[in-house]
Short mmCIF file of N, CA and C in Angstrom, two decimals:
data_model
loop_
_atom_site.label_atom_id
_atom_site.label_comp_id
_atom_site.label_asym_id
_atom_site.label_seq_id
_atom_site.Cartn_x
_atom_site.Cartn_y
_atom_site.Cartn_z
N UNK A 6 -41.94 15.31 -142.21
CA UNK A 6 -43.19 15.60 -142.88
C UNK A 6 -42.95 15.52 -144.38
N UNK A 7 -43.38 14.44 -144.69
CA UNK A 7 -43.02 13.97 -146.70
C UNK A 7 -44.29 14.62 -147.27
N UNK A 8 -43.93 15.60 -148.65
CA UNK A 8 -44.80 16.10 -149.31
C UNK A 8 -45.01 15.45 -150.41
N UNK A 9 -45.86 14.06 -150.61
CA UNK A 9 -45.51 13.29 -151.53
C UNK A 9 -46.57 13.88 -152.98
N UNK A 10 -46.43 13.95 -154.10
CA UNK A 10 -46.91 14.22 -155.40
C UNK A 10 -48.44 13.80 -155.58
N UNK A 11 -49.52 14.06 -156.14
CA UNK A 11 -51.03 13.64 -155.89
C UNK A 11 -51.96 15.06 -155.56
N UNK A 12 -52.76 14.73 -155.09
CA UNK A 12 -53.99 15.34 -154.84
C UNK A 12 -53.92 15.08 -153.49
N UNK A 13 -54.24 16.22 -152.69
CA UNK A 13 -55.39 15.79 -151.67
C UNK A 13 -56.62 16.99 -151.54
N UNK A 14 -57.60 17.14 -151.47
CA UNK A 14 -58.67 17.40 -151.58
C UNK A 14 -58.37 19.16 -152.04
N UNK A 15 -58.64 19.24 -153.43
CA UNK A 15 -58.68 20.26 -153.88
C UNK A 15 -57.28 20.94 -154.91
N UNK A 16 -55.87 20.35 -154.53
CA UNK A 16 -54.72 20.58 -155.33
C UNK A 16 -54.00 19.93 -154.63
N UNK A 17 -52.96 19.48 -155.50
CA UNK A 17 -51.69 18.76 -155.29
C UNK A 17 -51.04 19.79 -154.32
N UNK A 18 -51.45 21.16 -153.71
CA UNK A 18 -49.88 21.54 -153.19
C UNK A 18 -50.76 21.90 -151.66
N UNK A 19 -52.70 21.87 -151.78
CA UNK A 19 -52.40 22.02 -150.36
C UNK A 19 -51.71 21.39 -149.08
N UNK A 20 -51.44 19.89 -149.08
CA UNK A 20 -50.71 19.49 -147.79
C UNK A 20 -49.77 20.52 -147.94
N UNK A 21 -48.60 20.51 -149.02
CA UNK A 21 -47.43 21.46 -148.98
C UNK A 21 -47.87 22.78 -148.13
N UNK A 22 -48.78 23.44 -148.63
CA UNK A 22 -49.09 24.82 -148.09
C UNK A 22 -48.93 24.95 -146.46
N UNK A 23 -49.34 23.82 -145.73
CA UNK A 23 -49.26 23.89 -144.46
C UNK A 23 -48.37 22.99 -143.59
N UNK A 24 -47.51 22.35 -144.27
CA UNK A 24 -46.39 21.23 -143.14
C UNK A 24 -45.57 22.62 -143.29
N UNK A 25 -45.35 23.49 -143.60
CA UNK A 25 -44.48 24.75 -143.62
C UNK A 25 -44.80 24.90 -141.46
N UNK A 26 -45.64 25.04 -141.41
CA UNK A 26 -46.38 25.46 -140.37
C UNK A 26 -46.61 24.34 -139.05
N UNK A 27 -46.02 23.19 -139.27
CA UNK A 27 -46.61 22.02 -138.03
C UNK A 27 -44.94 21.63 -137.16
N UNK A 28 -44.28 22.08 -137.70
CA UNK A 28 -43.00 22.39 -136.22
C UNK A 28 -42.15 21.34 -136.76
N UNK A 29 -42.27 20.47 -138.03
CA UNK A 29 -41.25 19.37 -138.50
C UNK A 29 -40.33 19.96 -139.30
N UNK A 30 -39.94 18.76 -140.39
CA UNK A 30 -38.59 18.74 -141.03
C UNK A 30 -39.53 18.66 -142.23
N UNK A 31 -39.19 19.45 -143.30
CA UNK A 31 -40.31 19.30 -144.43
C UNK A 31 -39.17 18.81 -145.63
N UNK A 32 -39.92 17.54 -145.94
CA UNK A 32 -39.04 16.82 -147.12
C UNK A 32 -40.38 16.70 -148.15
N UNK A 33 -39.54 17.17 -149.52
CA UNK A 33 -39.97 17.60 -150.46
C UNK A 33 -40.03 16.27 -151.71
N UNK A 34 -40.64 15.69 -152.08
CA UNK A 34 -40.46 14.98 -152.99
C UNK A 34 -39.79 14.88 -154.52
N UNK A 35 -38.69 14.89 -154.86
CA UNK A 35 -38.11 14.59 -155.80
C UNK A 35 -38.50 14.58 -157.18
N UNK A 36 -39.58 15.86 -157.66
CA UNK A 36 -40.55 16.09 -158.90
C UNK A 36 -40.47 17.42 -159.66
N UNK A 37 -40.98 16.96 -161.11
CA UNK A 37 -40.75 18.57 -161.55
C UNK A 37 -41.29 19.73 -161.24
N UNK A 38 -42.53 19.36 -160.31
CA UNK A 38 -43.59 20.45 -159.96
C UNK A 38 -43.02 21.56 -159.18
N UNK A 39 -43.22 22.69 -159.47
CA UNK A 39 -42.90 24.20 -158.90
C UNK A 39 -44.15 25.06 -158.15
N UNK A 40 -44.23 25.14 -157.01
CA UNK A 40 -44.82 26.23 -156.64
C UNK A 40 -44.33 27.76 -156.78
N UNK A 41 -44.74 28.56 -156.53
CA UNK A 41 -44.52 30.11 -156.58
C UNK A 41 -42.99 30.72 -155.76
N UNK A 42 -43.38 30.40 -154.73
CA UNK A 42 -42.54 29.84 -153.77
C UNK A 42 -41.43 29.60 -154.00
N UNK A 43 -41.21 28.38 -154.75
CA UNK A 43 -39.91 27.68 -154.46
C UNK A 43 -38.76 28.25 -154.99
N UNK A 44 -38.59 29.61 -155.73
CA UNK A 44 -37.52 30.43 -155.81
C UNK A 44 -36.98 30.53 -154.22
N UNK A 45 -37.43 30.73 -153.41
CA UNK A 45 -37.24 31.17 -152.17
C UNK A 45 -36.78 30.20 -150.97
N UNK A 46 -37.07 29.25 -151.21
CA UNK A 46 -36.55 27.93 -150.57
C UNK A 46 -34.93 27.32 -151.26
N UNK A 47 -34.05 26.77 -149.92
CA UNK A 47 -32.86 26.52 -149.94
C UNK A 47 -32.68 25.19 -149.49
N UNK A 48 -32.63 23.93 -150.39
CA UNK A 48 -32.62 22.74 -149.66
C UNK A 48 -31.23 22.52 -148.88
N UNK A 49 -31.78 22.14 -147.65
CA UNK A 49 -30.40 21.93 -146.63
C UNK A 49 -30.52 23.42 -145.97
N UNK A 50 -31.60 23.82 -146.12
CA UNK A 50 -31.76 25.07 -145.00
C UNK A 50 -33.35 25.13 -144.64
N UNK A 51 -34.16 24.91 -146.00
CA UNK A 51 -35.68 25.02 -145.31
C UNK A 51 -36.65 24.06 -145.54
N UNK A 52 -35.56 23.02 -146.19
CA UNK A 52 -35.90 21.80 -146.71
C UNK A 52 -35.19 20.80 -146.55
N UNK A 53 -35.52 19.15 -147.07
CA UNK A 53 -34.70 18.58 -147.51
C UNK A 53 -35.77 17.91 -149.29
N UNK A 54 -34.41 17.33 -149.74
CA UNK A 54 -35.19 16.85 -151.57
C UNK A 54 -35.23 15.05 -151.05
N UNK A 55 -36.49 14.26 -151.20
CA UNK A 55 -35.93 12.81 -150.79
C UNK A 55 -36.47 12.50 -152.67
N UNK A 56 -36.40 11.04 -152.78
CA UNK A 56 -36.73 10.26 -153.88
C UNK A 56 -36.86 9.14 -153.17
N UNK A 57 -37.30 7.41 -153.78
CA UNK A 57 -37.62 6.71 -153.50
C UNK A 57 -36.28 6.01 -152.57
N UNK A 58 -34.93 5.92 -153.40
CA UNK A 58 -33.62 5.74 -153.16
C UNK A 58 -33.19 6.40 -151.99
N UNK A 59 -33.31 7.55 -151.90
CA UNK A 59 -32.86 8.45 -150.40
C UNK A 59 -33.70 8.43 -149.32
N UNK A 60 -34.99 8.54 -149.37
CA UNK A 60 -35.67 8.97 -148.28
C UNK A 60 -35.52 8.01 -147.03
N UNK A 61 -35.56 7.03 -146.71
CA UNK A 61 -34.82 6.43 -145.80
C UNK A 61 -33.54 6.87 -145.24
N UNK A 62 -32.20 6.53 -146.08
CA UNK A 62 -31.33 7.39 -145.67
C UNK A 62 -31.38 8.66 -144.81
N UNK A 63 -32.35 9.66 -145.46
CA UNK A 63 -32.31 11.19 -144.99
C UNK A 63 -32.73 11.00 -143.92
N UNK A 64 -33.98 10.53 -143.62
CA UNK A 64 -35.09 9.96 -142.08
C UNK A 64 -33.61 9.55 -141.10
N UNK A 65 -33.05 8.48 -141.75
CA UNK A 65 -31.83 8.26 -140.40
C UNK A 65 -31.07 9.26 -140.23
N UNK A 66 -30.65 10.23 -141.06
CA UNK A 66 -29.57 10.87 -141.16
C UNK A 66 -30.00 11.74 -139.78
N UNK A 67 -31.36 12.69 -139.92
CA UNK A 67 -31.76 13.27 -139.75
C UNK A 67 -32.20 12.96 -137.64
N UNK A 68 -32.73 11.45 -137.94
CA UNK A 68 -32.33 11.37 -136.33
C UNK A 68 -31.36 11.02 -135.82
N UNK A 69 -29.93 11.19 -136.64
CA UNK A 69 -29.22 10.90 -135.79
C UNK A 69 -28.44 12.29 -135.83
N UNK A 70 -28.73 13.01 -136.47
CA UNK A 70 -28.49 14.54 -135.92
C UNK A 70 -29.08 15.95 -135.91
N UNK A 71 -29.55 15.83 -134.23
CA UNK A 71 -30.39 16.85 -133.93
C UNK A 71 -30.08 18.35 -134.29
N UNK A 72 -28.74 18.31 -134.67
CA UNK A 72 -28.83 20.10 -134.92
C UNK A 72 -29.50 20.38 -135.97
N UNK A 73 -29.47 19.36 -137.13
CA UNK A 73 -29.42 19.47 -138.48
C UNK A 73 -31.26 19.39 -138.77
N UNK A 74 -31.86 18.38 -137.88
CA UNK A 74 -33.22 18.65 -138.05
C UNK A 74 -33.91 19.70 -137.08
N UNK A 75 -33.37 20.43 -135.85
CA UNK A 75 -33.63 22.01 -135.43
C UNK A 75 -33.15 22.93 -136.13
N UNK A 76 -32.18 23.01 -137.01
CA UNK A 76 -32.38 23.89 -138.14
C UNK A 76 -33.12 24.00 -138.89
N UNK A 77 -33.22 22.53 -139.58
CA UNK A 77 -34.40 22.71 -140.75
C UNK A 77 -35.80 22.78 -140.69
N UNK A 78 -36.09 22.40 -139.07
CA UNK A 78 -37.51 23.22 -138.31
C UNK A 78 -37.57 24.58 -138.40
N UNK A 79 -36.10 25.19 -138.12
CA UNK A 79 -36.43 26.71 -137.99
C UNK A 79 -36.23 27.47 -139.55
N UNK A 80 -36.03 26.84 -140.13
CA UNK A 80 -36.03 26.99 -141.54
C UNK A 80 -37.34 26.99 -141.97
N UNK A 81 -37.77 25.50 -141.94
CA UNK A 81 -39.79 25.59 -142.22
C UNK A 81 -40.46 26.97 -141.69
N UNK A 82 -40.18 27.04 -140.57
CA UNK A 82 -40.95 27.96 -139.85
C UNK A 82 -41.09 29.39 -141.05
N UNK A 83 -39.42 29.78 -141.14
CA UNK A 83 -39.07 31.23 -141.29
C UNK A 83 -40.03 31.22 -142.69
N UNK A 84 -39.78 30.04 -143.48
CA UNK A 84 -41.16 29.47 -144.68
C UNK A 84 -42.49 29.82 -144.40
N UNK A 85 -43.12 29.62 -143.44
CA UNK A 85 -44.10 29.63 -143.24
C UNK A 85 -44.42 31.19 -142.48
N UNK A 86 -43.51 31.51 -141.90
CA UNK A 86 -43.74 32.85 -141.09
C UNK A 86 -43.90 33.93 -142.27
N UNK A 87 -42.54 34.11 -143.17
CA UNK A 87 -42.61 35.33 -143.90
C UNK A 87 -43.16 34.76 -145.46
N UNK A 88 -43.76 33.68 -145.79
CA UNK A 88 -43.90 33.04 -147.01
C UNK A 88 -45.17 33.12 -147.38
N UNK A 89 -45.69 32.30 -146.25
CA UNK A 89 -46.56 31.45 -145.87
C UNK A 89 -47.91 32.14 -145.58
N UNK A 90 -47.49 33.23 -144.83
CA UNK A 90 -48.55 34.16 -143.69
C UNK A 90 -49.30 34.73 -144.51
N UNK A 91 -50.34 35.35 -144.26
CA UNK A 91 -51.09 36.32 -144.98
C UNK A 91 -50.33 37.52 -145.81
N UNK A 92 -49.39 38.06 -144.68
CA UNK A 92 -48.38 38.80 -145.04
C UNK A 92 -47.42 38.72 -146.02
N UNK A 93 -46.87 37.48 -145.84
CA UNK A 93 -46.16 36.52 -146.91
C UNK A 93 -46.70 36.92 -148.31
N UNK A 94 -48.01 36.50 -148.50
CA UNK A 94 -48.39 36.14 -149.55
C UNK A 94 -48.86 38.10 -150.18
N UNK A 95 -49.30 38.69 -150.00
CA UNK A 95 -49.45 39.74 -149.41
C UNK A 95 -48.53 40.51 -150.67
N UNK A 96 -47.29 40.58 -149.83
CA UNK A 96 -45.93 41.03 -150.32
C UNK A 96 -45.82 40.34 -151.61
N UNK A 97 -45.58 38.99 -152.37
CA UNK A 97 -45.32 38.50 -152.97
C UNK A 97 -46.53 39.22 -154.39
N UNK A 98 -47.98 39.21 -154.00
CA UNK A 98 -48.48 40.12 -154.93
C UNK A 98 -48.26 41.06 -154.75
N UNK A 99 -47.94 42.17 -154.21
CA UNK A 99 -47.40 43.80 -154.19
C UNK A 99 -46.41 43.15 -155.58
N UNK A 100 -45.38 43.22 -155.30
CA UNK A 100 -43.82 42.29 -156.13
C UNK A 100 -44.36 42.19 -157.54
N UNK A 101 -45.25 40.98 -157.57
CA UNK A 101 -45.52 40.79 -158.80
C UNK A 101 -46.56 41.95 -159.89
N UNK A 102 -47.44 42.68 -159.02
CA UNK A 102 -48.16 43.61 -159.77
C UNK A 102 -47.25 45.07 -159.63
N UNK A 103 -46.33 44.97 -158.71
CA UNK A 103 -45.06 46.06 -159.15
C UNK A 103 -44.30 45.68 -160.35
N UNK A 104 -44.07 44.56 -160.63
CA UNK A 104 -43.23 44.21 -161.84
C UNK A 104 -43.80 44.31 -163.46
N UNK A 105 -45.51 43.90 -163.39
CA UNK A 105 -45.97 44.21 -164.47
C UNK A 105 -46.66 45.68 -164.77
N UNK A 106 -46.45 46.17 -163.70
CA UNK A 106 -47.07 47.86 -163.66
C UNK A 106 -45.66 48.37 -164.48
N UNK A 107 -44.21 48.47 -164.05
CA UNK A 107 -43.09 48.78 -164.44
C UNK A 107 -43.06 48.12 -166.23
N UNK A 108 -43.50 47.40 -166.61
CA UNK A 108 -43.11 46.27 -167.58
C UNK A 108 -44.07 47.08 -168.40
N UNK A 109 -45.77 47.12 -168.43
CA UNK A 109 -46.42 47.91 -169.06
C UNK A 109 -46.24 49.21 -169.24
N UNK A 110 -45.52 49.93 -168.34
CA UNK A 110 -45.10 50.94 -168.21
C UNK A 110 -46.31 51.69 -167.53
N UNK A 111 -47.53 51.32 -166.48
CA UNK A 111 -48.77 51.94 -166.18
C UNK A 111 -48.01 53.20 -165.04
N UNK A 112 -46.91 53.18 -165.00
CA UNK A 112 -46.28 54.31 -164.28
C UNK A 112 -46.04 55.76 -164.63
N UNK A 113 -46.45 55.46 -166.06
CA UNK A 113 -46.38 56.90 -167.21
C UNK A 113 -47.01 57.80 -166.55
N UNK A 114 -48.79 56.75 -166.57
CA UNK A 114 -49.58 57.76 -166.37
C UNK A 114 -50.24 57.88 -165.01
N UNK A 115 -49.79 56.34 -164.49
CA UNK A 115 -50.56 56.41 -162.60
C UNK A 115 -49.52 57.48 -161.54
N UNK A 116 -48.64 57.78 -162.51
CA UNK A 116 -47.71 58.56 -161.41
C UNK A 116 -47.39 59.49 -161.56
N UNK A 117 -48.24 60.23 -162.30
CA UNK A 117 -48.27 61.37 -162.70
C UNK A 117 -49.66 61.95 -162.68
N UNK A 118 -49.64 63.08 -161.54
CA UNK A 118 -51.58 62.96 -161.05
C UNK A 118 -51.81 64.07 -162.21
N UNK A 119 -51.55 64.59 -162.80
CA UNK A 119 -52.19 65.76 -164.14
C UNK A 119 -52.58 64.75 -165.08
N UNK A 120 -51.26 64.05 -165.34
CA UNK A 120 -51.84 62.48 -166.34
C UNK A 120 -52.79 61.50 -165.94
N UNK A 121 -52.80 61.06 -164.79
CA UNK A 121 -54.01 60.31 -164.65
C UNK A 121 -55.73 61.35 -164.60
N UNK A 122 -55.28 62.14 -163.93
CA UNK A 122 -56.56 63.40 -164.36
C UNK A 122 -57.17 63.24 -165.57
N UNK A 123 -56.24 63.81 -166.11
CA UNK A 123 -56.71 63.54 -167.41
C UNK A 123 -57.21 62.69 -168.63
N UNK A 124 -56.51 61.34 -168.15
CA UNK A 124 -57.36 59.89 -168.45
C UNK A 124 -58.33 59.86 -168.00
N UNK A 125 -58.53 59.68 -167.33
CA UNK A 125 -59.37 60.12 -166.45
C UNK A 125 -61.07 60.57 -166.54
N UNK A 126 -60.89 62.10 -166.86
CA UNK A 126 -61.91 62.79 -167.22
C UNK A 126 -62.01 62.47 -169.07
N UNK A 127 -61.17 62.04 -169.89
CA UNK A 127 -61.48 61.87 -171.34
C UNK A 127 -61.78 60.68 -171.47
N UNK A 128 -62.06 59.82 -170.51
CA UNK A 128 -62.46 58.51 -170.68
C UNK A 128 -63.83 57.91 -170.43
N UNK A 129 -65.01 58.05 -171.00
CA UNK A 129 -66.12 58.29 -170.70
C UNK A 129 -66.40 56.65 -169.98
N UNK A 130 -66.89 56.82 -168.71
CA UNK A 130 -67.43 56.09 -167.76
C UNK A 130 -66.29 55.34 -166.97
N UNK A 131 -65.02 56.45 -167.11
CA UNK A 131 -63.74 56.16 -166.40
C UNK A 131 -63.88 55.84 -164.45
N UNK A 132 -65.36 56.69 -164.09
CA UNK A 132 -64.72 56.65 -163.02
C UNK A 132 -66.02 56.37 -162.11
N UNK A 133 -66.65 55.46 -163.23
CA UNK A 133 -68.24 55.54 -162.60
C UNK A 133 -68.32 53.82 -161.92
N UNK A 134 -66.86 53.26 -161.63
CA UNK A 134 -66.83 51.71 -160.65
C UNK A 134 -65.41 52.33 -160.25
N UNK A 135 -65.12 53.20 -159.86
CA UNK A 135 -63.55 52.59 -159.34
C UNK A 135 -64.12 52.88 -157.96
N UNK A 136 -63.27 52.05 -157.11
CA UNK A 136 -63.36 51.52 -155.78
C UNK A 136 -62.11 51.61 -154.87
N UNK A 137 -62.04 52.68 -153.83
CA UNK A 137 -60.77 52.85 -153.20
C UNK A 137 -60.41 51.67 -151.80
N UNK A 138 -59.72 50.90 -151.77
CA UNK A 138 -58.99 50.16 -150.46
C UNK A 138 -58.36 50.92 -149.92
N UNK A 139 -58.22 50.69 -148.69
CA UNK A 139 -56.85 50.92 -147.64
C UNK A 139 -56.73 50.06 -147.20
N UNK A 140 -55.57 49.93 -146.90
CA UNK A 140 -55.13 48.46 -145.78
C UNK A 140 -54.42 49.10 -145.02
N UNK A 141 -54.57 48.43 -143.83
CA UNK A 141 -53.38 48.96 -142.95
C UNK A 141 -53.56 47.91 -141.84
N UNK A 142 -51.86 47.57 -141.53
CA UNK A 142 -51.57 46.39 -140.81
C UNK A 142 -51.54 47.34 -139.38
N UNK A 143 -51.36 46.71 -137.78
CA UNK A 143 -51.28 47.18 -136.89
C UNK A 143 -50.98 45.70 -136.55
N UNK A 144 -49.81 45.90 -135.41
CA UNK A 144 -49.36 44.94 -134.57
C UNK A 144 -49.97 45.23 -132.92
N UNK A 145 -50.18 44.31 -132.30
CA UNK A 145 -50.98 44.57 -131.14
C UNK A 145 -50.33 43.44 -130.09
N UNK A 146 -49.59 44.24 -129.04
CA UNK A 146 -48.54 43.46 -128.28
C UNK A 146 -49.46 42.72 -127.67
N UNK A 147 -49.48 41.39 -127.32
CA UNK A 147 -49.94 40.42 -126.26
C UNK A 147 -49.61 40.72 -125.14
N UNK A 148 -50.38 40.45 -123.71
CA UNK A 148 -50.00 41.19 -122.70
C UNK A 148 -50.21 39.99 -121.77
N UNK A 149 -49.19 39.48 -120.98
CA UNK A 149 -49.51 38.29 -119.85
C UNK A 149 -50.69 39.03 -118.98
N UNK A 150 -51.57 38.26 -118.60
CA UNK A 150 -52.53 39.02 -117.89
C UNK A 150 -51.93 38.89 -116.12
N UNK A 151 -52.32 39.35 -115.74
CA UNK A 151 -51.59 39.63 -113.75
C UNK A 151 -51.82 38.59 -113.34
N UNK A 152 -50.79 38.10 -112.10
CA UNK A 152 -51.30 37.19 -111.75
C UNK A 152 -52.22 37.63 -110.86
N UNK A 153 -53.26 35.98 -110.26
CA UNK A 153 -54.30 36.76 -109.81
C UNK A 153 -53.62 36.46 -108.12
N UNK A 154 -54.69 37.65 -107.30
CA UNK A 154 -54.18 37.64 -106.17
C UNK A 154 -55.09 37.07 -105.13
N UNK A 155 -55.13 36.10 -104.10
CA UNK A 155 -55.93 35.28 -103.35
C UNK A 155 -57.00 34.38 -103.97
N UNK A 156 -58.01 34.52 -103.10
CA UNK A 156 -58.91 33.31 -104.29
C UNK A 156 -59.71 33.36 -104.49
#
């Protein structure tokens, strides 16, 4: 599955976003472009890099040895499973709005409930849009259904 450089309908990286996900060997095109992502990717584990010069080569290499392209399937996958997923992505903003909360230092006063109180109430029309979320994940086992009995 070649992620070649371009557009396709809407950004250059949606094909990328999803050959993570279609059960191949995901070869990456040979460019300066960076997704978010690609800290996290290991070529020769969840990838391969082709260019105009290699990509042939790699294609043979690759069928002529099956361990090396069932690894780098299960490599895509683990990409797409913990990267990729809702979850994936999920985590990756937690991460990043943990890093600029720490960096601004908004920990002074969000973590300290007398201090945020008190912003709080001296902040006129402090609290007349805030809006509380919860999230909460739940896993829900799949269950083979019985087999059935007569007819």
């Amino acid at each position: 599955l070649l992620n070649l450089p371009g557009k396709t309908t809407g950004s250059y990286s949606r094909n990328l976003n999803h050959l993570w996900a279609t059960g191949g060997v995901v070869l990456l095109w040979d460019e300066p472009i960076v997704e978010w992502y690609y800290p996290l990717l290991q070529t020769g584990v969840t990838h391969l890099v082709v260019n105009r010069s290699t990509a042939a080569a790699v294609v043979d290499r690759l069928e002529a040895n099956p361990a090396e392209y069932k690894r780098l399937v299960a490599g895509a996958a683990q990409i797409d499973k913990h990267v990729m997923s809702p979850e994936g992505i999920a985590e990756y903003f937690f991460h990043v709005l943990e890093a600029i909360r720490h960096h601004v230092r908004y920990d002074l006063v969000l973590d300290d409930r007398k201090d945020l109180l008190e912003l709080l109430e001296n902040t006129p029309g402090a609290c007349e849009r805030l809006v509380e979320w919860k999230v909460s994940s739940r896993m829900v086992e799949m269950r083979k259904p019985a087999p059935s009995r007569g007819g």
